[in-house]
mmCIF file of C-alpha atoms and ligand atoms in Angstrom:
data_model
loop_
_atom_site.group_PDB
_atom_site.id
_atom_site.type_symbol
_atom_site.label_atom_id
_atom_site.label_comp_id
_atom_site.label_asym_id
_atom_site.label_seq_id
_atom_site.Cartn_x
_atom_site.Cartn_y
_atom_site.Cartn_z
ATOM 1 C CA MET Z 231 1.529 11.494 27.180
ATOM 2 C CA ALA Z 232 -1.499 13.159 25.579
ATOM 3 C CA SER Z 233 -1.427 13.565 21.807
ATOM 4 C CA LEU Z 234 -0.627 17.207 20.956
ATOM 5 C CA GLN Z 235 -3.367 19.324 19.374
ATOM 6 C CA PRO Z 236 -2.388 20.593 15.903
ATOM 7 C CA ASN Z 237 -1.573 24.309 15.660
ATOM 8 C CA GLN Z 238 -4.865 26.211 15.246
ATOM 9 C CA HIS Z 239 -3.188 28.768 12.971
ATOM 10 C CA LEU Z 240 -2.301 26.005 10.525
ATOM 11 C CA PHE Z 241 -5.347 23.746 10.753
ATOM 12 C CA TRP Z 242 -9.105 24.135 10.734
ATOM 13 C CA SER Z 243 -10.675 21.701 13.148
ATOM 14 C CA SER Z 244 -14.067 20.209 13.511
ATOM 15 C CA ALA Z 245 -15.561 17.786 15.998
ATOM 16 C CA SER Z 246 -16.837 14.882 13.937
ATOM 17 C CA GLY Z 247 -20.522 15.661 14.695
ATOM 18 C CA GLU Z 248 -20.101 19.249 13.525
ATOM 19 C CA TRP Z 249 -18.135 18.077 10.504
ATOM 20 C CA LEU Z 250 -20.986 15.818 9.466
ATOM 21 C CA LYS Z 251 -23.489 18.644 9.617
ATOM 22 C CA GLN Z 252 -21.383 20.555 7.072
ATOM 23 C CA GLN Z 253 -21.176 17.706 4.591
ATOM 24 C CA MET Z 254 -23.628 17.195 1.776
ATOM 25 C CA ILE Z 255 -24.222 13.529 2.283
ATOM 26 C CA ARG Z 256 -27.487 13.233 0.404
ATOM 27 C CA ASP Z 257 -26.036 12.300 -2.958
ATOM 28 C CA LEU Z 258 -24.318 9.106 -1.814
ATOM 29 C CA GLN Z 259 -23.142 7.094 -4.709
ATOM 30 C CA ILE Z 260 -22.315 3.855 -3.001
ATOM 31 C CA GLU Z 261 -24.135 1.551 -0.671
ATOM 32 C CA ARG Z 262 -22.670 0.031 2.465
ATOM 33 C CA ASP Z 263 -23.826 -3.363 1.242
ATOM 34 C CA ASP Z 264 -21.138 -3.228 -1.438
ATOM 35 C CA LEU Z 265 -18.383 -3.234 1.141
ATOM 36 C CA ALA Z 266 -16.374 -6.299 2.070
ATOM 37 C CA GLY Z 267 -17.278 -7.905 5.423
ATOM 38 C CA LYS Z 268 -14.417 -6.618 7.609
ATOM 39 C CA LEU Z 269 -14.817 -3.055 6.412
ATOM 40 C CA GLN Z 270 -18.553 -3.288 6.788
ATOM 41 C CA ASN Z 271 -18.044 -3.937 10.515
ATOM 42 C CA ILE Z 272 -15.725 -0.959 10.812
ATOM 43 C CA LEU Z 273 -18.179 1.280 9.001
ATOM 44 C CA ALA Z 274 -21.244 -0.136 10.739
ATOM 45 C CA ASP Z 275 -21.674 3.171 12.552
ATOM 46 C CA ARG Z 276 -23.525 5.361 10.084
ATOM 47 C CA ASP Z 277 -21.809 8.593 11.211
ATOM 48 C CA GLN Z 278 -18.363 7.052 10.878
ATOM 49 C CA TYR Z 279 -19.303 5.737 7.457
ATOM 50 C CA HIS Z 280 -20.330 9.207 6.361
ATOM 51 C CA ILE Z 281 -17.143 10.739 7.766
ATOM 52 C CA TYR Z 282 -14.950 8.312 5.832
ATOM 53 C CA LEU Z 283 -17.084 8.823 2.750
ATOM 54 C CA SER Z 284 -16.835 12.608 2.903
ATOM 55 C CA ILE Z 285 -13.045 12.390 3.289
ATOM 56 C CA VAL Z 286 -12.826 10.037 0.331
ATOM 57 C CA ARG Z 287 -14.931 12.372 -1.753
ATOM 58 C CA ASP Z 288 -12.387 15.114 -0.993
ATOM 59 C CA LEU Z 289 -9.643 12.706 -2.050
ATOM 60 C CA CYS Z 290 -11.501 12.081 -5.329
ATOM 61 C CA HIS Z 291 -11.675 15.832 -5.870
ATOM 62 C CA HIS Z 292 -7.895 16.146 -5.361
ATOM 63 C CA PHE Z 293 -7.311 13.147 -7.646
ATOM 64 C CA HIS Z 294 -9.378 14.688 -10.464
ATOM 65 C CA LYS Z 295 -7.625 18.032 -10.023
ATOM 66 C CA TYR Z 296 -4.248 16.285 -10.191
ATOM 67 C CA THR Z 297 -5.235 14.346 -13.313
ATOM 68 C CA GLU Z 298 -6.437 17.494 -15.051
ATOM 69 C CA GLU Z 299 -3.320 19.473 -14.106
ATOM 70 C CA ARG Z 300 -1.139 16.664 -15.428
ATOM 71 C CA ARG Z 301 -3.087 16.607 -18.680
ATOM 72 C CA LEU Z 302 -2.641 20.359 -19.162
ATOM 73 C CA THR Z 303 1.065 20.297 -18.278
ATOM 74 C CA SER Z 304 1.829 17.439 -20.638
ATOM 75 C CA LEU Z 305 -0.019 19.329 -23.393
ATOM 76 C CA LYS Z 306 2.218 22.340 -22.697
ATOM 77 C CA PHE Z 307 5.283 20.158 -23.171
ATOM 78 C CA GLY Z 308 3.845 18.449 -26.237
ATOM 79 C CA GLU Z 309 3.674 15.041 -24.593
ATOM 80 C CA ALA Z 310 0.826 12.560 -24.592
ATOM 81 C CA SER Z 311 -0.638 12.459 -21.092
ATOM 82 C CA SER Z 312 0.056 9.140 -19.378
ATOM 83 C CA ASP Z 313 -1.318 7.797 -16.133
ATOM 84 C CA ILE Z 314 1.032 8.655 -13.313
ATOM 85 C CA PRO Z 315 -0.405 7.444 -10.011
ATOM 86 C CA PHE Z 316 -1.729 9.877 -7.430
ATOM 87 C CA ILE Z 317 0.051 8.963 -4.192
ATOM 88 C CA ILE Z 318 -1.663 9.435 -0.853
ATOM 89 C CA GLY Z 319 0.449 9.042 2.287
ATOM 90 C CA VAL Z 320 -1.203 7.577 5.393
ATOM 91 C CA ALA Z 321 0.983 8.256 8.430
ATOM 92 C CA GLY Z 322 0.565 7.662 12.173
ATOM 93 C CA GLY Z 323 2.025 5.701 15.058
ATOM 94 C CA VAL Z 324 2.356 1.931 15.390
ATOM 95 C CA ALA Z 325 -1.141 0.351 15.678
ATOM 96 C CA ALA Z 326 -2.898 3.713 15.211
ATOM 97 C CA GLY Z 327 -4.976 2.133 12.436
ATOM 98 C CA LYS Z 328 -3.112 3.182 9.278
ATOM 99 C CA THR Z 329 -3.465 -0.187 7.528
ATOM 100 C CA THR Z 330 -7.140 -0.395 8.345
ATOM 101 C CA ALA Z 331 -7.845 3.220 7.345
ATOM 102 C CA ALA Z 332 -5.947 2.695 4.076
ATOM 103 C CA ALA Z 333 -8.093 -0.397 3.367
ATOM 104 C CA VAL Z 334 -11.245 1.660 3.948
ATOM 105 C CA PHE Z 335 -9.960 4.450 1.692
ATOM 106 C CA ARG Z 336 -9.042 1.927 -0.972
ATOM 107 C CA GLU Z 337 -12.464 0.315 -0.952
ATOM 108 C CA LEU Z 338 -14.338 3.617 -1.062
ATOM 109 C CA LEU Z 339 -12.006 5.177 -3.646
ATOM 110 C CA SER Z 340 -12.331 2.136 -5.920
ATOM 111 C CA GLN Z 341 -16.085 2.314 -5.720
ATOM 112 C CA LEU Z 342 -16.413 6.063 -6.148
ATOM 113 C CA LEU Z 343 -13.933 6.188 -9.036
ATOM 114 C CA GLY Z 344 -15.059 2.923 -10.604
ATOM 115 C CA THR Z 345 -11.494 1.586 -10.852
ATOM 116 C CA THR Z 346 -9.796 -1.369 -9.257
ATOM 117 C CA CYS Z 347 -6.394 0.250 -9.804
ATOM 118 C CA VAL Z 348 -6.138 1.552 -6.241
ATOM 119 C CA ASP Z 349 -3.308 -0.148 -4.344
ATOM 120 C CA VAL Z 350 -2.148 -0.035 -0.768
ATOM 121 C CA VAL Z 351 1.591 -0.268 -0.132
ATOM 122 C CA SER Z 352 3.002 -0.393 3.384
ATOM 123 C CA THR Z 353 6.390 1.128 4.112
ATOM 124 C CA ASP Z 354 6.840 -1.829 6.528
ATOM 125 C CA ASN Z 355 7.757 -3.717 3.340
ATOM 126 C CA PHE Z 356 10.887 -1.585 3.084
ATOM 127 C CA LEU Z 357 12.174 -2.398 6.572
ATOM 128 C CA PHE Z 358 15.536 -4.114 6.408
ATOM 129 C CA PRO Z 359 15.133 -7.891 6.992
ATOM 130 C CA ASN Z 360 15.725 -8.966 10.609
ATOM 131 C CA ALA Z 361 19.115 -10.485 9.690
ATOM 132 C CA VAL Z 362 20.271 -7.107 8.334
ATOM 133 C CA LEU Z 363 18.918 -5.243 11.386
ATOM 134 C CA GLU Z 364 20.908 -7.650 13.561
ATOM 135 C CA GLU Z 365 24.049 -7.185 11.484
ATOM 136 C CA LYS Z 366 23.702 -3.421 11.839
ATOM 137 C CA GLY Z 367 23.064 -3.805 15.594
ATOM 138 C CA ILE Z 368 19.673 -2.055 15.364
ATOM 139 C CA THR Z 369 17.249 -4.919 16.128
ATOM 140 C CA GLU Z 370 15.900 -2.888 19.046
ATOM 141 C CA ARG Z 371 15.281 0.066 16.720
ATOM 142 C CA LYS Z 372 12.890 -1.590 14.281
ATOM 143 C CA GLY Z 373 10.615 1.140 12.946
ATOM 144 C CA PHE Z 374 13.137 3.927 13.665
ATOM 145 C CA PRO Z 375 14.256 5.907 10.582
ATOM 146 C CA GLU Z 376 17.526 3.993 10.153
ATOM 147 C CA SER Z 377 15.726 0.607 10.048
ATOM 148 C CA TYR Z 378 14.270 1.259 6.568
ATOM 149 C CA ASP Z 379 15.910 0.639 3.225
ATOM 150 C CA MET Z 380 15.179 4.184 2.107
ATOM 151 C CA ALA Z 381 17.049 3.798 -1.184
ATOM 152 C CA ALA Z 382 14.677 0.961 -2.171
ATOM 153 C CA LEU Z 383 11.609 2.884 -1.001
ATOM 154 C CA ILE Z 384 12.603 6.026 -2.925
ATOM 155 C CA GLN Z 385 13.372 3.901 -5.982
ATOM 156 C CA PHE Z 386 9.901 2.347 -5.796
ATOM 157 C CA LEU Z 387 8.349 5.821 -5.612
ATOM 158 C CA GLN Z 388 10.456 6.997 -8.545
ATOM 159 C CA HIS Z 389 9.394 4.004 -10.611
ATOM 160 C CA ALA Z 390 5.760 4.716 -9.753
ATOM 161 C CA LYS Z 391 6.022 8.435 -10.529
ATOM 162 C CA THR Z 392 7.822 7.834 -13.817
ATOM 163 C CA GLY Z 393 4.886 5.771 -14.996
ATOM 164 C CA GLN Z 394 6.331 2.265 -14.863
ATOM 165 C CA PRO Z 395 3.297 0.042 -15.375
ATOM 166 C CA ASP Z 396 4.564 -2.910 -13.315
ATOM 167 C CA LEU Z 397 5.900 -2.405 -9.833
ATOM 168 C CA THR Z 398 7.300 -5.017 -7.459
ATOM 169 C CA VAL Z 399 7.449 -4.485 -3.713
ATOM 170 C CA PRO Z 400 8.947 -6.716 -0.983
ATOM 171 C CA VAL Z 401 6.470 -8.060 1.586
ATOM 172 C CA TYR Z 402 6.732 -7.611 5.378
ATOM 173 C CA SER Z 403 4.586 -9.825 7.573
ATOM 174 C CA HIS Z 404 3.498 -9.065 11.134
ATOM 175 C CA ASP Z 405 3.011 -12.856 11.543
ATOM 176 C CA THR Z 406 6.651 -13.749 10.838
ATOM 177 C CA TYR Z 407 7.886 -10.350 12.066
ATOM 178 C CA ASP Z 408 10.196 -10.187 9.042
ATOM 179 C CA VAL Z 409 10.457 -9.315 5.364
ATOM 180 C CA SER Z 410 9.712 -12.394 3.254
ATOM 181 C CA SER Z 411 12.594 -13.727 1.159
ATOM 182 C CA THR Z 412 10.148 -15.024 -1.453
ATOM 183 C CA ASP Z 413 6.828 -13.123 -1.473
ATOM 184 C CA LYS Z 414 6.415 -10.002 -3.573
ATOM 185 C CA GLN Z 415 3.538 -7.550 -3.984
ATOM 186 C CA LEU Z 416 2.864 -6.962 -7.668
ATOM 187 C CA ILE Z 417 1.181 -3.774 -8.777
ATOM 188 C CA HIS Z 418 -0.025 -3.191 -12.288
ATOM 189 C CA ASN Z 419 -0.975 0.196 -13.759
ATOM 190 C CA PRO Z 420 -1.861 1.897 -10.473
ATOM 191 C CA ARG Z 421 -4.033 5.031 -10.677
ATOM 192 C CA ILE Z 422 -3.835 5.670 -6.929
ATOM 193 C CA ILE Z 423 -1.319 4.345 -4.410
ATOM 194 C CA LEU Z 424 -2.059 4.612 -0.698
ATOM 195 C CA LEU Z 425 1.393 4.567 0.901
ATOM 196 C CA GLU Z 426 0.857 3.770 4.562
ATOM 197 C CA GLY Z 427 3.496 3.703 7.261
ATOM 198 C CA ILE Z 428 4.917 5.340 10.330
ATOM 199 C CA ASN Z 429 7.649 7.095 8.341
ATOM 200 C CA VAL Z 430 5.847 8.573 5.318
ATOM 201 C CA LEU Z 431 6.181 12.161 6.557
ATOM 202 C CA GLN Z 432 9.659 11.834 8.037
ATOM 203 C CA ARG Z 433 12.759 13.516 6.729
ATOM 204 C CA PRO Z 434 15.617 11.252 5.571
ATOM 205 C CA HIS Z 435 17.505 10.214 8.682
ATOM 206 C CA ARG Z 436 20.987 10.851 7.285
ATOM 207 C CA ASN Z 437 19.896 14.203 5.895
ATOM 208 C CA GLY Z 438 22.687 14.326 3.319
ATOM 209 C CA PRO Z 439 22.579 16.805 0.425
ATOM 210 C CA ASN Z 440 21.159 14.220 -2.011
ATOM 211 C CA ASP Z 441 18.716 12.510 0.324
ATOM 212 C CA GLN Z 442 15.136 12.629 -0.808
ATOM 213 C CA PHE Z 443 12.005 12.926 1.259
ATOM 214 C CA ILE Z 444 9.228 10.352 0.811
ATOM 215 C CA SER Z 445 6.913 13.352 0.851
ATOM 216 C CA ASP Z 446 8.517 14.651 -2.375
ATOM 217 C CA TYR Z 447 6.457 11.913 -4.029
ATOM 218 C CA LEU Z 448 3.200 12.386 -2.124
ATOM 219 C CA ASP Z 449 0.259 14.251 -3.603
ATOM 220 C CA PHE Z 450 -1.735 14.250 -0.386
ATOM 221 C CA ALA Z 451 -1.151 13.106 3.187
ATOM 222 C CA ILE Z 452 -3.356 11.927 6.020
ATOM 223 C CA TYR Z 453 -2.188 11.409 9.610
ATOM 224 C CA VAL Z 454 -4.120 8.894 11.726
ATOM 225 C CA ASP Z 455 -3.869 10.178 15.284
ATOM 226 C CA ALA Z 456 -4.832 8.674 18.634
ATOM 227 C CA GLU Z 457 -3.878 8.989 22.265
ATOM 228 C CA GLU Z 458 -0.844 6.839 23.030
ATOM 229 C CA ASP Z 459 -2.874 4.875 25.628
ATOM 230 C CA SER Z 460 -5.372 3.858 22.922
ATOM 231 C CA ALA Z 461 -2.563 2.854 20.563
ATOM 232 C CA ILE Z 462 -1.000 0.752 23.333
ATOM 233 C CA ASN Z 463 -4.291 -1.116 23.829
ATOM 234 C CA TRP Z 464 -4.707 -1.690 20.099
ATOM 235 C CA TYR Z 465 -1.072 -2.817 19.831
ATOM 236 C CA LEU Z 466 -1.479 -5.293 22.704
ATOM 237 C CA GLU Z 467 -4.714 -6.663 21.220
ATOM 238 C CA ARG Z 468 -3.014 -7.123 17.853
ATOM 239 C CA VAL Z 469 0.095 -8.882 19.153
ATOM 240 C CA GLU Z 470 -1.898 -11.028 21.595
ATOM 241 C CA LYS Z 471 -4.022 -12.258 18.711
ATOM 242 C CA LEU Z 472 -0.885 -13.043 16.672
ATOM 243 C CA TYR Z 473 0.700 -14.767 19.690
ATOM 244 C CA THR Z 474 -2.354 -16.946 20.313
ATOM 245 C CA VAL Z 475 -2.573 -18.026 16.670
ATOM 246 C CA HIS Z 476 1.141 -18.532 15.967
ATOM 247 C CA ARG Z 477 2.904 -19.490 19.220
ATOM 248 C CA ASP Z 478 2.786 -23.246 18.468
ATOM 249 C CA ASP Z 479 4.305 -22.819 15.023
ATOM 250 C CA PRO Z 480 8.105 -23.308 15.363
ATOM 251 C CA ALA Z 481 8.611 -21.248 12.174
ATOM 252 C CA SER Z 482 6.823 -18.252 13.677
ATOM 253 C CA TYR Z 483 8.473 -15.319 15.442
ATOM 254 C CA PHE Z 484 5.951 -15.780 18.254
ATOM 255 C CA HIS Z 485 7.120 -19.340 19.017
ATOM 256 C CA ARG Z 486 10.020 -17.975 21.085
ATOM 257 C CA PHE Z 487 7.444 -16.675 23.595
ATOM 258 C CA SER Z 488 5.492 -19.948 23.798
ATOM 259 C CA GLY Z 489 6.751 -20.671 27.319
ATOM 260 C CA LEU Z 490 5.078 -17.504 28.587
ATOM 261 C CA THR Z 491 1.561 -17.250 29.982
ATOM 262 C CA ILE Z 492 -0.658 -14.753 28.183
ATOM 263 C CA GLN Z 493 -0.163 -12.354 31.102
ATOM 264 C CA GLU Z 494 3.639 -12.678 30.862
ATOM 265 C CA PHE Z 495 3.470 -12.200 27.099
ATOM 266 C CA ARG Z 496 1.362 -9.086 27.618
ATOM 267 C CA GLU Z 497 3.956 -7.653 30.001
ATOM 268 C CA ARG Z 498 6.712 -8.404 27.489
ATOM 269 C CA ALA Z 499 4.752 -6.686 24.694
ATOM 270 C CA LEU Z 500 4.121 -3.670 26.922
ATOM 271 C CA GLN Z 501 7.842 -3.486 27.628
ATOM 272 C CA ILE Z 502 8.506 -3.550 23.843
ATOM 273 C CA TRP Z 503 6.103 -0.647 23.444
ATOM 274 C CA HIS Z 504 7.796 1.359 26.186
ATOM 275 C CA THR Z 505 11.309 0.744 24.878
ATOM 276 C CA ILE Z 506 10.722 0.865 21.109
ATOM 277 C CA ASN Z 507 7.351 1.971 19.730
ATOM 278 C CA GLY Z 508 6.583 4.616 22.367
ATOM 279 C CA PRO Z 509 9.934 6.451 22.059
ATOM 280 C CA ASN Z 510 9.655 6.149 18.251
ATOM 281 C CA LEU Z 511 6.144 7.643 18.343
ATOM 282 C CA ARG Z 512 7.207 10.590 20.477
ATOM 283 C CA GLY Z 513 10.610 11.138 18.889
ATOM 284 C CA HIS Z 514 10.023 10.495 15.194
ATOM 285 C CA ILE Z 515 6.370 9.979 14.258
ATOM 286 C CA ALA Z 516 4.130 12.423 16.153
ATOM 287 C CA PRO Z 517 6.427 15.377 15.243
ATOM 288 C CA THR Z 518 5.492 14.778 11.561
ATOM 289 C CA LYS Z 519 1.758 15.178 12.211
ATOM 290 C CA GLU Z 520 1.487 18.771 11.042
ATOM 291 C CA ARG Z 521 2.995 17.902 7.674
ATOM 292 C CA ALA Z 522 -0.247 16.111 6.785
ATOM 293 C CA ASN Z 523 -3.091 17.738 4.855
ATOM 294 C CA ILE Z 524 -5.643 16.050 7.088
ATOM 295 C CA ILE Z 525 -5.323 14.741 10.635
ATOM 296 C CA LEU Z 526 -7.922 12.228 11.754
ATOM 297 C CA LYS Z 527 -8.128 12.039 15.544
ATOM 298 C CA LYS Z 528 -9.569 8.735 16.748
ATOM 299 C CA ASP Z 529 -11.155 8.052 20.133
ATOM 300 C CA ALA Z 530 -10.463 4.948 22.234
ATOM 301 C CA ASN Z 531 -13.080 2.981 20.235
ATOM 302 C CA HIS Z 532 -11.482 3.728 16.865
ATOM 303 C CA ASN Z 533 -14.118 6.328 16.007
ATOM 304 C CA ILE Z 534 -12.903 9.493 14.283
ATOM 305 C CA GLU Z 535 -13.823 12.170 16.809
ATOM 306 C CA GLU Z 536 -12.135 15.212 15.279
ATOM 307 C CA ILE Z 537 -10.904 16.215 11.844
ATOM 308 C CA PHE Z 538 -8.147 18.764 11.253
ATOM 309 C CA MET Z 539 -7.632 20.170 7.792
ATOM 310 C CA ARG Z 540 -4.616 22.240 6.821
ATOM 311 C CA LYS Z 541 -5.527 25.788 5.873
ATOM 312 C CA PHE Z 542 -3.062 26.022 2.986
HETATM 313 N N1 ADP S 721 -11.604 1.465 12.604
HETATM 314 C C1 ADP S 721 -11.276 0.359 13.280
HETATM 315 N N2 ADP S 721 -12.207 -0.372 13.907
HETATM 316 C C2 ADP S 721 -11.870 -1.487 14.615
HETATM 317 N N3 ADP S 721 -10.606 -1.944 14.764
HETATM 318 C C3 ADP S 721 -9.625 -1.256 14.171
HETATM 319 C C4 ADP S 721 -9.896 -0.066 13.394
HETATM 320 N N4 ADP S 721 -8.720 0.418 12.955
HETATM 321 C C5 ADP S 721 -7.769 -0.428 13.415
HETATM 322 N N5 ADP S 721 -8.303 -1.424 14.136
HETATM 323 C C6 ADP S 721 -7.555 -2.513 14.830
HETATM 324 O O1 ADP S 721 -6.470 -1.922 15.565
HETATM 325 C C7 ADP S 721 -5.262 -2.668 15.381
HETATM 326 C C8 ADP S 721 -4.225 -1.760 14.735
HETATM 327 O O2 ADP S 721 -4.717 -1.392 13.457
HETATM 328 P P1 ADP S 721 -3.793 -1.405 12.170
HETATM 329 O O3 ADP S 721 -4.623 -0.954 11.033
HETATM 330 O O4 ADP S 721 -3.065 -2.705 12.049
HETATM 331 O O5 ADP S 721 -2.773 -0.255 12.591
HETATM 332 P P2 ADP S 721 -1.417 0.224 11.946
HETATM 333 O O6 ADP S 721 -1.419 -0.152 10.504
HETATM 334 O O7 ADP S 721 -1.417 1.695 12.162
HETATM 335 O O8 ADP S 721 -0.350 -0.457 12.716
HETATM 336 C C9 ADP S 721 -5.622 -3.872 14.526
HETATM 337 O O9 ADP S 721 -5.866 -4.976 15.384
HETATM 338 C C10 ADP S 721 -6.904 -3.444 13.811
HETATM 339 O O10 ADP S 721 -7.750 -4.532 13.505
HETATM 340 C C1 PAZ S 722 6.669 -3.014 11.852
HETATM 341 C C2 PAZ S 722 6.531 -1.788 12.725
HETATM 342 C C3 PAZ S 722 7.836 -1.021 12.756
HETATM 343 C C4 PAZ S 722 5.516 -0.820 12.120
HETATM 344 O O1 PAZ S 722 4.284 -1.065 12.590
HETATM 345 P P1 PAZ S 722 2.838 -0.745 11.946
HETATM 346 O O2 PAZ S 722 2.834 0.675 11.582
HETATM 347 O O3 PAZ S 722 2.647 -1.621 10.761
HETATM 348 O O4 PAZ S 722 1.973 -1.103 13.058
HETATM 349 C C5 PAZ S 722 6.120 -2.204 14.177
HETATM 350 O O5 PAZ S 722 4.988 -2.984 14.186
HETATM 351 C C6 PAZ S 722 7.231 -2.965 14.894
HETATM 352 O O6 PAZ S 722 7.465 -4.116 14.624
HETATM 353 N N1 PAZ S 722 7.924 -2.275 15.810
HETATM 354 C C7 PAZ S 722 9.085 -2.833 16.509
HETATM 355 C C8 PAZ S 722 8.764 -3.162 17.929
HETATM 356 C C9 PAZ S 722 7.692 -4.215 18.014
HETATM 357 O O7 PAZ S 722 6.521 -3.870 18.033
HETATM 358 O O8 PAZ S 722 8.022 -5.397 18.072
#
């Protein structure tokens, strides 16, 4: 199914080429050579690099505005202004490129703002462990709203937004396909948190009177959009790579498929997409697209081909 175009009454849109013409890209402050190797490959295309850079410069603008507003408000209430992180949501379907886009934003934001206190947190980390999913009978609904420990995720956001300097987050691994019982992500004094995940713009699934929205804690939101066919290809490439590397490791999730040929594994992965990730994309993720401030539409080669910006 083709990805739906955002409502033209709500969003300005620009083909990426046109967008670039509008940007003042002369006063670049950072050099591509400063970027880490993997990101350098992604940004090897000069136009794409400039598109990401112009988006990040907008993010810096919003960050400075937020910081200034916070300073003025705390003055009004007679409080010393403290650093409360600016939280940017990065939403989109499975394998749309959220993690990678967040890494690019982190690198460019750190360089433009001259701070290392930019952290990426994935909402995957707040999935219930596989054992709990099994207990609840929702193993086949991993990634659906009910598969997340929303209380823990909201508590993390509350801790961040109440200025706690040290934050601890569980760690989900695509390699083991589970939440680690030992590893933790430690965050110290964040200035910006990029919260990436399929559910960042979703409403609470129980929708009770006291349920909170993740978006209550977001200061800005970006939706990474792609045609479902592209996402399927990227998903298959990702899992095939994981399968090839990990299938011989008995401790790995992928070991259970080690009897399959690569073609059989591919068919199995495609079936998983069609029964889990595809329905989740259409039912729960894509409908949140228009809640984002910016929608980045990627082509089949991962290039941003169109940018939509909310008008209000
Ligand atoms: N801009 C990009 N250029 C090249 N490959 C990319 C790009 N963005 C994502 N990918 C690849 O696509 C796959 C899915 O990306 P990922 O960031 O893991 O998506 P998500 O976090 O949305 O699941 C990964 O294999 C990743 O390396
Ligand atoms: C962990 C996820 C819910 C989220 O994926 P991501 O946004 O990190 O790509 C997804 O990768 C997943 O495991 N879905 C369940 C079906 C499957 O792909 O096995």
